[in-house]
Amino acid sequence: MTQAVLAEPAPLPLPDFGSEPWWLIIIKVLFVFVFLLVLTLLTIWGERRVVARMQQRLGPNRTGPFGVLQGLADGLKLAFKEDIIPAMADRPVYLLAPIVSTIPAFLAFSVIPFGPTVSIFGHRTALQLTDLPVGVLFILAMSSLGVYGIVLAGWASGSTYPLLGSLRSAAQMISYEVSMGLALVAVFLYAGSLSTSQIVDAQRSRWFIIAVPISFVIYGISCVGETNRAPFDLPEAESELVGGFHTEYSSLKFAMFFLAEYINMITVSAVATTLFLGGWRAPWPLSLFSWANAGWLPMLWFVAKLCIFLFIFIWLRGTMPRLRYDQFMHLGWKVLVPGALVWLLLVATARALSFRDFLLYAGVPAAVVLLAWAFWPTGGRQDRPPPPVERGTPPRYPVPQLDAEPLRRSAGKEVTRA
Amino acid sequence: MLRPYIPILFLGILGAALAVVSVLGGGFIGPKRYNRAKLDAYECGIEPTEQAVSAARFPVKFYLTAMLFIVFDIEIIFLYPWAVAFGRLGLFGLVEMVAFLATVFVAYAYVWRRGGLDWN
């Protein structure tokens, strides 16, 4: 009987969030708020240090031990900078945009589970601010609302570069939201729920990164595009668009956009952890011991996994060159979307026919092959063959060619030197 | 039923307080030195384009992307409840969803063929 095979172990009922004592709710709200702010400051510092190391520099190391207070110092500096509102700006919308951008960034994090049930001042409660039957949908909704802040900021600035930057940003975010949403469907097929705590619960025996590896890869790529981070940071392409949508913003208004961007990065990392890496569950060898998944310890696993994701974000920025806009759209609409759809159909078919292990044995090698193809040096699309090298009279000693004649002949073409 | 949303409301108030205080407070803390050029739109030092917004025209591709997004987003919204209830629907659910996805896929293939997904 298919029904019996498909039946999962009954998911835990949702804890009764919101009916807890008010002091407990306030403690949790303050904790999430401070956690996000502190982690943002640490991420800014960590990013600058790690990227500096990758570029053989030292990075900020003056403010506090190892320069760890650099983010705070930057924030304070921004607060004491002049607050400029351009004459062409649409004032109310211009002031509203950073607020619209910041609030959803905070809200999206509210349904992320930090750990199992613990006792706080004698009160049993789950280490989670709140949970909804539509938890993941809520996160996606909030991250979509963030687009409004960006579009309004670009439009209200009354300037060309921000307008173009915000249009690009919006197009990019909605394009990658499609593949992001499609990648998550496979997780819900396995978990049978949209609530974050129930999805973590469904990963008791096997993390979803093993069950649906291709979804994880697609989600990972799309969330880099969704957060406008390198190598997909086209809205902020400094060489062509100055600063993108926040070119005209200064002082603390700029700081709000910066904060929202980093919180969004933390949120997508937390979602990836929750949906694919077992959330707060201990990694494999440790998960055999029951103490590793009880009490306050799981918070450590959660934060560790979160930091791994944040490091990957920084690593990508230090490694990859920025894509061209058409390459970027090509990847989103012609590779990720059909890929996610086909993979979803495969997962659904395997599930309906209760043919689970097929996915395990076929999916993991497929994901490895996919990643290898993506990172293979010549695997990318070659738009045009390199133009033939034009040689003038060869100089007797190696100098850069200074005569203008060969350059003029090849005007319009790329001049390559061997 | 709406009780789980109470903590979200609290967090939203806290976030809004931070954002509003920062946006309004920035004007009070920082210095103010008037300079006409400072208030101009930033265009790398050249005279800014007149009426960048009201006269702005941008590629129709952006509209097309938004329309495509709506099509696929609605598809995703249909997929979520289906995925959650999949264990109970079984093979019937699979066949139904394949039929639905095939319908959307025809439109997708058409857009691809007509060059709607190319960006030049």
CSV table of N, CA, C and O in Angstrom, one decimal, chain A residues 180-240:
chain,number,residue,atom,x,y,z
A,180,MET,N,15.0,29.7,-6.4
A,180,MET,CA,15.1,29.4,-4.9
A,180,MET,C,13.8,28.7,-4.4
A,180,MET,O,13.9,27.7,-3.7
A,181,GLY,N,12.7,29.3,-4.8
A,181,GLY,CA,11.4,28.7,-4.4
A,181,GLY,C,11.2,27.3,-5.0
A,181,GLY,O,10.8,26.4,-4.3
A,182,LEU,N,11.7,27.0,-6.2
A,182,LEU,CA,11.5,25.7,-6.8
A,182,LEU,C,12.4,24.7,-6.1
A,182,LEU,O,12.1,23.5,-5.9
A,183,ALA,N,13.6,25.2,-5.7
A,183,ALA,CA,14.6,24.2,-5.1
A,183,ALA,C,14.0,23.8,-3.7
A,183,ALA,O,14.3,22.6,-3.3
A,184,LEU,N,13.2,24.6,-3.1
A,184,LEU,CA,12.8,24.2,-1.7
A,184,LEU,C,11.6,23.2,-1.8
A,184,LEU,O,11.4,22.6,-0.8
A,185,VAL,N,10.9,23.1,-2.9
A,185,VAL,CA,9.8,22.2,-3.0
A,185,VAL,C,10.2,20.8,-2.6
A,185,VAL,O,9.5,20.1,-1.9
A,186,ALA,N,11.4,20.4,-3.1
A,186,ALA,CA,11.8,19.0,-2.8
A,186,ALA,C,11.9,18.7,-1.3
A,186,ALA,O,11.6,17.6,-0.9
A,187,VAL,N,12.4,19.8,-0.6
A,187,VAL,CA,12.5,19.6,0.9
A,187,VAL,C,11.1,19.4,1.5
A,187,VAL,O,10.9,18.5,2.3
A,188,PHE,N,10.1,20.2,1.0
A,188,PHE,CA,8.8,20.0,1.6
A,188,PHE,C,8.2,18.7,1.2
A,188,PHE,O,7.4,18.1,2.0
A,189,LEU,N,8.6,18.1,0.1
A,189,LEU,CA,8.1,16.8,-0.3
A,189,LEU,C,8.5,15.8,0.7
A,189,LEU,O,7.8,14.9,1.1
A,190,TYR,N,9.8,15.9,1.2
A,190,TYR,CA,10.3,15.0,2.2
A,190,TYR,C,9.8,15.3,3.6
A,190,TYR,O,9.5,14.4,4.3
A,191,ALA,N,9.7,16.6,3.9
A,191,ALA,CA,9.4,16.9,5.3
A,191,ALA,C,7.9,16.8,5.5
A,191,ALA,O,7.4,16.6,6.6
A,192,GLY,N,7.1,17.1,4.4
A,192,GLY,CA,5.6,17.1,4.6
A,192,GLY,C,5.1,18.3,5.4
A,192,GLY,O,4.1,18.2,6.0
A,193,SER,N,5.9,19.3,5.5
A,193,SER,CA,5.5,20.5,6.3
A,193,SER,C,6.3,21.7,5.9
A,193,SER,O,7.3,21.6,5.3
A,194,LEU,N,5.7,22.9,6.2
A,194,LEU,CA,6.4,24.1,5.9
A,194,LEU,C,7.0,24.8,7.1
A,194,LEU,O,7.6,25.8,7.1
A,195,SER,N,6.7,24.2,8.3
A,195,SER,CA,7.1,24.7,9.5
A,195,SER,C,8.6,24.4,9.8
A,195,SER,O,9.0,23.2,9.6
A,196,THR,N,9.4,25.4,10.2
A,196,THR,CA,10.8,25.1,10.3
A,196,THR,C,11.2,24.1,11.3
A,196,THR,O,12.0,23.3,11.1
A,197,SER,N,10.4,24.1,12.5
A,197,SER,CA,10.8,23.1,13.5
A,197,SER,C,10.4,21.7,13.1
A,197,SER,O,11.2,20.8,13.4
A,198,GLN,N,9.3,21.6,12.3
A,198,GLN,CA,9.0,20.2,11.9
A,198,GLN,C,10.0,19.8,10.8
A,198,GLN,O,10.2,18.6,10.7
A,199,ILE,N,10.5,20.7,10.0
A,199,ILE,CA,11.5,20.3,9.0
A,199,ILE,C,12.8,19.8,9.6
A,199,ILE,O,13.4,18.8,9.2
A,200,VAL,N,13.2,20.5,10.7
A,200,VAL,CA,14.3,20.1,11.5
A,200,VAL,C,14.1,18.7,12.1
A,200,VAL,O,14.9,17.8,12.0
A,201,ASP,N,12.9,18.5,12.6
A,201,ASP,CA,12.5,17.2,13.2
A,201,ASP,C,12.5,16.1,12.1
A,201,ASP,O,12.9,15.0,12.5
A,202,ALA,N,12.2,16.4,10.9
A,202,ALA,CA,12.1,15.4,9.8
A,202,ALA,C,13.5,15.0,9.4
A,202,ALA,O,13.7,14.0,8.7
A,203,GLN,N,14.6,15.7,9.9
A,203,GLN,CA,15.9,15.4,9.5
A,203,GLN,C,16.6,14.6,10.6
A,203,GLN,O,17.9,14.6,10.7
A,204,ARG,N,15.8,13.9,11.5
A,204,ARG,CA,16.4,13.2,12.6
A,204,ARG,C,17.4,12.1,12.1
A,204,ARG,O,18.5,12.0,12.5
A,205,SER,N,17.0,11.3,11.0
A,205,SER,CA,17.8,10.3,10.6
A,205,SER,C,18.8,10.7,9.5
A,205,SER,O,19.9,10.2,9.3
A,206,ARG,N,18.3,11.6,8.6
A,206,ARG,CA,19.1,11.9,7.4
A,206,ARG,C,18.9,13.4,7.1
A,206,ARG,O,17.8,13.8,6.9
A,207,TRP,N,20.0,14.1,7.0
A,207,TRP,CA,19.9,15.5,6.6
A,207,TRP,C,19.4,15.6,5.1
A,207,TRP,O,19.7,14.7,4.3
A,208,PHE,N,18.7,16.7,4.8
A,208,PHE,CA,18.2,16.8,3.5
A,208,PHE,C,19.2,17.1,2.4
A,208,PHE,O,19.0,17.0,1.2
A,209,ILE,N,20.4,17.5,2.9
A,209,ILE,CA,21.5,17.7,1.9
A,209,ILE,C,21.9,16.4,1.2
A,209,ILE,O,22.2,16.3,0.0
A,210,ILE,N,21.7,15.3,2.0
A,210,ILE,CA,22.0,14.0,1.4
A,210,ILE,C,20.7,13.5,0.6
A,210,ILE,O,20.9,12.8,-0.4
A,211,ALA,N,19.6,13.8,1.1
A,211,ALA,CA,18.3,13.3,0.5
A,211,ALA,C,18.1,14.0,-0.9
A,211,ALA,O,17.8,13.4,-1.8
A,212,VAL,N,18.3,15.3,-0.9
A,212,VAL,CA,18.0,16.1,-2.1
A,212,VAL,C,19.2,17.0,-2.4
A,212,VAL,O,19.1,18.2,-2.3
A,213,PRO,N,20.3,16.4,-2.8
A,213,PRO,CA,21.6,17.2,-2.9
A,213,PRO,C,21.5,18.3,-4.0
A,213,PRO,O,22.0,19.4,-3.8
A,214,ILE,N,20.8,18.0,-5.1
A,214,ILE,CA,20.7,19.0,-6.2
A,214,ILE,C,19.9,20.2,-5.8
A,214,ILE,O,20.3,21.4,-6.1
A,215,SER,N,18.9,20.0,-5.0
A,215,SER,CA,18.1,21.1,-4.5
A,215,SER,C,19.0,22.0,-3.7
A,215,SER,O,18.9,23.3,-3.7
A,216,PHE,N,19.9,21.4,-2.9
A,216,PHE,CA,20.8,22.2,-2.1
A,216,PHE,C,21.8,23.1,-2.9
A,216,PHE,O,22.0,24.2,-2.7
A,217,VAL,N,22.3,22.5,-4.0
A,217,VAL,CA,23.2,23.2,-4.9
A,217,VAL,C,22.4,24.4,-5.5
A,217,VAL,O,22.9,25.5,-5.6
A,218,ILE,N,21.2,24.1,-6.0
A,218,ILE,CA,20.4,25.2,-6.7
A,218,ILE,C,20.1,26.3,-5.7
A,218,ILE,O,20.2,27.4,-6.0
A,219,TYR,N,19.7,25.8,-4.5
A,219,TYR,CA,19.4,26.8,-3.5
A,219,TYR,C,20.6,27.7,-3.1
A,219,TYR,O,20.5,28.9,-3.0
A,220,GLY,N,21.8,27.0,-3.0
A,220,GLY,CA,23.0,27.7,-2.7
A,220,GLY,C,23.3,28.8,-3.7
A,220,GLY,O,23.7,29.9,-3.3
A,221,ILE,N,23.2,28.4,-5.0
A,221,ILE,CA,23.5,29.4,-6.0
A,221,ILE,C,22.5,30.5,-6.0
A,221,ILE,O,22.9,31.7,-6.1
A,222,SER,N,21.2,30.2,-5.9
A,222,SER,CA,20.2,31.2,-6.0
A,222,SER,C,20.3,32.2,-4.8
A,222,SER,O,20.0,33.3,-4.9
A,223,CYS,N,20.7,31.7,-3.6
A,223,CYS,CA,20.7,32.6,-2.5
A,223,CYS,C,21.8,33.6,-2.6
A,223,CYS,O,21.7,34.7,-2.0
A,224,VAL,N,22.9,33.2,-3.3
A,224,VAL,CA,23.9,34.2,-3.5
A,224,VAL,C,23.4,35.3,-4.5
A,224,VAL,O,23.6,36.5,-4.2
A,225,GLY,N,22.6,34.9,-5.5
A,225,GLY,CA,22.0,35.9,-6.4
A,225,GLY,C,20.9,36.7,-5.7
A,225,GLY,O,20.8,37.9,-5.9
A,226,GLU,N,20.2,36.1,-4.8
A,226,GLU,CA,19.1,36.7,-4.1
A,226,GLU,C,19.6,37.8,-3.1
A,226,GLU,O,19.0,38.8,-2.9
A,227,THR,N,20.8,37.6,-2.6
A,227,THR,CA,21.3,38.6,-1.6
A,227,THR,C,22.3,39.6,-2.3
A,227,THR,O,22.9,40.4,-1.6
A,228,ASN,N,22.4,39.5,-3.6
A,228,ASN,CA,23.2,40.5,-4.4
A,228,ASN,C,24.6,40.4,-4.0
A,228,ASN,O,25.3,41.4,-3.9
A,229,ARG,N,25.1,39.2,-3.7
A,229,ARG,CA,26.5,39.1,-3.3
A,229,ARG,C,27.4,38.7,-4.4
A,229,ARG,O,26.9,38.1,-5.4
A,230,ALA,N,28.7,39.0,-4.3
A,230,ALA,CA,29.6,38.5,-5.4
A,230,ALA,C,29.6,37.0,-5.5
A,230,ALA,O,29.4,36.4,-4.4
A,231,PRO,N,29.7,36.4,-6.7
A,231,PRO,CA,29.9,37.0,-8.0
A,231,PRO,C,28.7,37.6,-8.7
A,231,PRO,O,28.8,37.9,-9.8
A,232,PHE,N,27.6,37.6,-8.0
A,232,PHE,CA,26.3,38.1,-8.6
A,232,PHE,C,26.0,39.6,-8.1
A,232,PHE,O,24.9,39.9,-8.0
A,233,ASP,N,27.0,40.3,-7.8
A,233,ASP,CA,26.7,41.7,-7.2
A,233,ASP,C,26.6,42.7,-8.3
A,233,ASP,O,27.1,43.8,-8.2
A,234,LEU,N,25.9,42.4,-9.4
A,234,LEU,CA,25.8,43.3,-10.5
A,234,LEU,C,25.1,44.6,-10.2
A,234,LEU,O,25.4,45.6,-10.7
A,235,PRO,N,24.1,44.6,-9.2
A,235,PRO,CA,23.5,45.9,-8.9
A,235,PRO,C,24.5,46.9,-8.3
A,235,PRO,O,24.3,48.1,-8.3
A,236,GLU,N,25.6,46.4,-7.7
A,236,GLU,CA,26.6,47.3,-7.1
A,236,GLU,C,27.9,47.3,-7.9
A,236,GLU,O,28.9,47.5,-7.3
A,237,ALA,N,27.8,46.9,-9.2
A,237,ALA,CA,29.0,46.8,-10.0
A,237,ALA,C,29.7,48.2,-10.0
A,237,ALA,O,29.3,49.1,-10.7
A,238,GLU,N,30.7,48.3,-9.2
A,238,GLU,CA,31.3,49.6,-9.0
A,238,GLU,C,31.8,50.2,-10.3
A,238,GLU,O,31.8,51.4,-10.5
A,239,SER,N,32.3,49.4,-11.2
A,239,SER,CA,32.9,49.9,-12.4
A,239,SER,C,31.9,50.5,-13.4
A,239,SER,O,32.3,51.3,-14.2
A,240,GLU,N,30.7,50.1,-13.3
A,240,GLU,CA,29.7,50.7,-14.2
A,240,GLU,C,28.6,51.5,-13.5
A,240,GLU,O,28.0,52.4,-14.1
